[in-house]
Coordinates of C-alpha atoms in Angstrom, one line a residue:
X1 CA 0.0 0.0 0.0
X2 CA 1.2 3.4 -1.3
X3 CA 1.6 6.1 1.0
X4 CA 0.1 9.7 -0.5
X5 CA 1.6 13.1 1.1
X6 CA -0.3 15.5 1.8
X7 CA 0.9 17.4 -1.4
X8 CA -0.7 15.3 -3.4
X9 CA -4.1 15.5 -2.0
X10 CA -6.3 17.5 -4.1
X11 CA -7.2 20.9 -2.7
X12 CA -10.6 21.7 -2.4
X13 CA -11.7 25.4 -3.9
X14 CA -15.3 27.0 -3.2
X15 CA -16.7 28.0 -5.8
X16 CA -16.7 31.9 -6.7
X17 CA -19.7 33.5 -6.8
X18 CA -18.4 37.0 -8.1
X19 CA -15.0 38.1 -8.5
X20 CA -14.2 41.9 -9.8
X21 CA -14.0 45.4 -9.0
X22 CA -16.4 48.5 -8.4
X23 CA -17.2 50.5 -12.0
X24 CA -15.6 53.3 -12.5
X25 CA -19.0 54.7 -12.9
X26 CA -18.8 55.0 -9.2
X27 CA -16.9 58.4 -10.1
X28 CA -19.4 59.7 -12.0
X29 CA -20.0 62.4 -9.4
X30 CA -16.3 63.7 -9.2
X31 CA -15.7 63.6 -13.2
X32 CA -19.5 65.8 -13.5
X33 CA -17.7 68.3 -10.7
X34 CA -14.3 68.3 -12.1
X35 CA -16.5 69.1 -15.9
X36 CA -18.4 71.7 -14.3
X37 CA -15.2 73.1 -13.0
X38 CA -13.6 72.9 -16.5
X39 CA -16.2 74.8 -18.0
X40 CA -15.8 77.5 -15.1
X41 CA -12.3 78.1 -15.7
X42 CA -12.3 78.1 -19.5
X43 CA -15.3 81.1 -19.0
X44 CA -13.0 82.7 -16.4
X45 CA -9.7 82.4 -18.4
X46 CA -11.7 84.0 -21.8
X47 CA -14.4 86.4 -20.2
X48 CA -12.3 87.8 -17.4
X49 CA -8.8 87.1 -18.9
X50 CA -7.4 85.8 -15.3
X51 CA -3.8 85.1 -15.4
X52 CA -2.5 81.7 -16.0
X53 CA -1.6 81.2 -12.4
X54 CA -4.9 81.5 -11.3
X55 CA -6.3 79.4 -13.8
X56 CA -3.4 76.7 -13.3
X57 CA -3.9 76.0 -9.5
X58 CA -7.8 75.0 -10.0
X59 CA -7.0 72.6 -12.9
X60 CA -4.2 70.6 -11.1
X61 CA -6.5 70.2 -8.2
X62 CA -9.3 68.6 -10.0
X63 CA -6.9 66.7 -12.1
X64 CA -5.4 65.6 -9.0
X65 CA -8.8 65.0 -7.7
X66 CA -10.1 62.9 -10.7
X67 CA -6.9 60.8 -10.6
X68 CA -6.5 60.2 -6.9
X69 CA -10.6 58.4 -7.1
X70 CA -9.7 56.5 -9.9
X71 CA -6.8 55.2 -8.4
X72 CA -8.6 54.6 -4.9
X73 CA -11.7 52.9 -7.2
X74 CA -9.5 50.7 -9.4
X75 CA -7.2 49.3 -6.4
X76 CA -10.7 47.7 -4.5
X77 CA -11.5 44.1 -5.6
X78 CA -13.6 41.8 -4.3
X79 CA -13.8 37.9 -4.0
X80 CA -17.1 36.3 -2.9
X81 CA -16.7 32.5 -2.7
X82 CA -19.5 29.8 -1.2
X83 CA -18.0 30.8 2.1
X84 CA -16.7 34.1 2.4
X85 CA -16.4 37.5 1.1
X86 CA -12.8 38.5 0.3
X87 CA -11.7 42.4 -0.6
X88 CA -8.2 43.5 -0.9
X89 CA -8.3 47.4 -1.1
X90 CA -5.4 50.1 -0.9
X91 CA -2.7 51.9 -2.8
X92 CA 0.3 52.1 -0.8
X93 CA -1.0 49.9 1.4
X94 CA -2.7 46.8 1.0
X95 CA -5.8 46.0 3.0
X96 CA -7.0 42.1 2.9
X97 CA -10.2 41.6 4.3
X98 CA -12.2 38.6 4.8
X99 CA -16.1 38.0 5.9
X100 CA -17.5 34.5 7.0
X101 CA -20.6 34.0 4.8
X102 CA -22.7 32.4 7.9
X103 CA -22.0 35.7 10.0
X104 CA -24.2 37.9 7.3
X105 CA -27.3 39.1 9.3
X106 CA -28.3 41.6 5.9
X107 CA -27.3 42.3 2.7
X108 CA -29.0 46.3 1.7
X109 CA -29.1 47.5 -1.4
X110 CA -28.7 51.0 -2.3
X111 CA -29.2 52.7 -5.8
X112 CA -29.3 56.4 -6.4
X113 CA -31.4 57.6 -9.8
X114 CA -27.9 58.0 -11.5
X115 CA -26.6 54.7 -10.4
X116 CA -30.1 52.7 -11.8
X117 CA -29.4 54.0 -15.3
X118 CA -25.8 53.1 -15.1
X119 CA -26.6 49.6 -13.9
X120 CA -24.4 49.7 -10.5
X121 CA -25.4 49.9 -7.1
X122 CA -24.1 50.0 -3.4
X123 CA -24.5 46.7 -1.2
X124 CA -23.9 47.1 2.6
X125 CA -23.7 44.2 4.1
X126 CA -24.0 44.4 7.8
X127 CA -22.8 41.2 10.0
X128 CA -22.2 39.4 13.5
X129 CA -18.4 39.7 12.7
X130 CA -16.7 42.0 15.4
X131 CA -13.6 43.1 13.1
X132 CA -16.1 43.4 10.5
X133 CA -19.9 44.3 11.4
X134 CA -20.5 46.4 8.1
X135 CA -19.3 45.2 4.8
X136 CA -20.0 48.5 2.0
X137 CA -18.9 47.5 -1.4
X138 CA -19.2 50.5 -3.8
X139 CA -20.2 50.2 -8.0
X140 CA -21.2 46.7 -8.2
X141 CA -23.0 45.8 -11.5
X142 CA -26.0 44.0 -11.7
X143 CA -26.5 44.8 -7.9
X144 CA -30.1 43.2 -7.8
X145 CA -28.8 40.1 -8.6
X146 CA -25.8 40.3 -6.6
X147 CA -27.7 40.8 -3.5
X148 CA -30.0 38.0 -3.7
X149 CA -27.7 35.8 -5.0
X150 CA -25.6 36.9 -1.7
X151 CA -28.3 36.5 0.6
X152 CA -29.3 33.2 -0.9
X153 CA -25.2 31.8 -0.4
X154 CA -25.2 33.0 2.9
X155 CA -28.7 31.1 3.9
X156 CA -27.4 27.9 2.3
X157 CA -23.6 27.9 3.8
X158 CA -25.9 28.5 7.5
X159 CA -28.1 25.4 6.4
X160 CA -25.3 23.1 5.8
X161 CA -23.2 24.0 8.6
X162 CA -26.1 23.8 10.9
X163 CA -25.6 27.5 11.8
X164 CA -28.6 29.7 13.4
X165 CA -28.9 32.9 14.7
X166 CA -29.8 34.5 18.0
X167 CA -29.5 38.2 18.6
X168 CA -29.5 38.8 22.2
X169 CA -30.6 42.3 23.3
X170 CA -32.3 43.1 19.8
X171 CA -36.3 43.4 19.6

């Protein structure tokens, strides 16, 4: 009889769920400011002839501005696996995260009127994790879906473990 290491035991991998990172539509707001801006320094710069200085100091902030949310927006990503919900977050920094599926008490949606037309949306999910009791993951797409389909893996991983819930203290 053949002895097998533990190397060479097949790992076993949850399944992911969702793997990505917000939208970049999530900026929307800053890049309709930083326009807006534009437009009022161009009307400045031609109407009221302002000196370049001026007009140089406003545009480096926004641009500043603009680039500093995309950076923070593009370095988020998130995991969600048939157990737990992973994000890694951070620029200089790096920022690993994990959630246990079976500790998620409620997965919210929120959706501005901008947000609906661009097909993104806001989950919070709140939790009976201590390091972790609200989850907020910005610009996720399809975000109906994704919060059923989050609520729905968290109320199976529960069943099978044989995991319930009581909330002492709460009415």
């Amino acid at each position: 009889m053949a002895n097998k290491s533990a190397a060479s035991q097949p790992t076993l991998v949850a399944p992911i769920l969702f793997q990505g990172s917000p939208s970049q539509a999530v900026n929307a707001p800053t890049l309709f400011i930083a326009f807006i801006m534009f437009v009022g320094v161009t009307w400045c710069r031609t109407t009221l002839k302002a000196p370049h200085v001026l007009i140089l100091a406003p545009v480096i902030l926004v641009v500043a501005l603009v680039f500093l949310r995309f950076m923070m927006t593009s370095t988020i990503s998130y995991t969600v696996d048939a157990e737990r919900i992973h994000v890694r977050r951070g620029i200089f920094m790096r920022k690993f995260t994990s959630l246990e599926l079976f500790r998620v008490q409620d997965v919210t949606l929120y959706q501005t009127w901008w947000q609906d037309i661009l097909g993104i949306g806001t989950i919070v999910v709140d939790s009976s994790d201590l390091v972790t009791p609200r989850l907020v993951m910005l610009g996720m797409p399809n975000p109906v879906v994704f919060r059923d389909d989050l609520n729905r893996a968290a109320i199976a991983l529960r069943d099978r473990k044989g995991i319930r819930e009581v909330n002492y203290g709460r009415v």
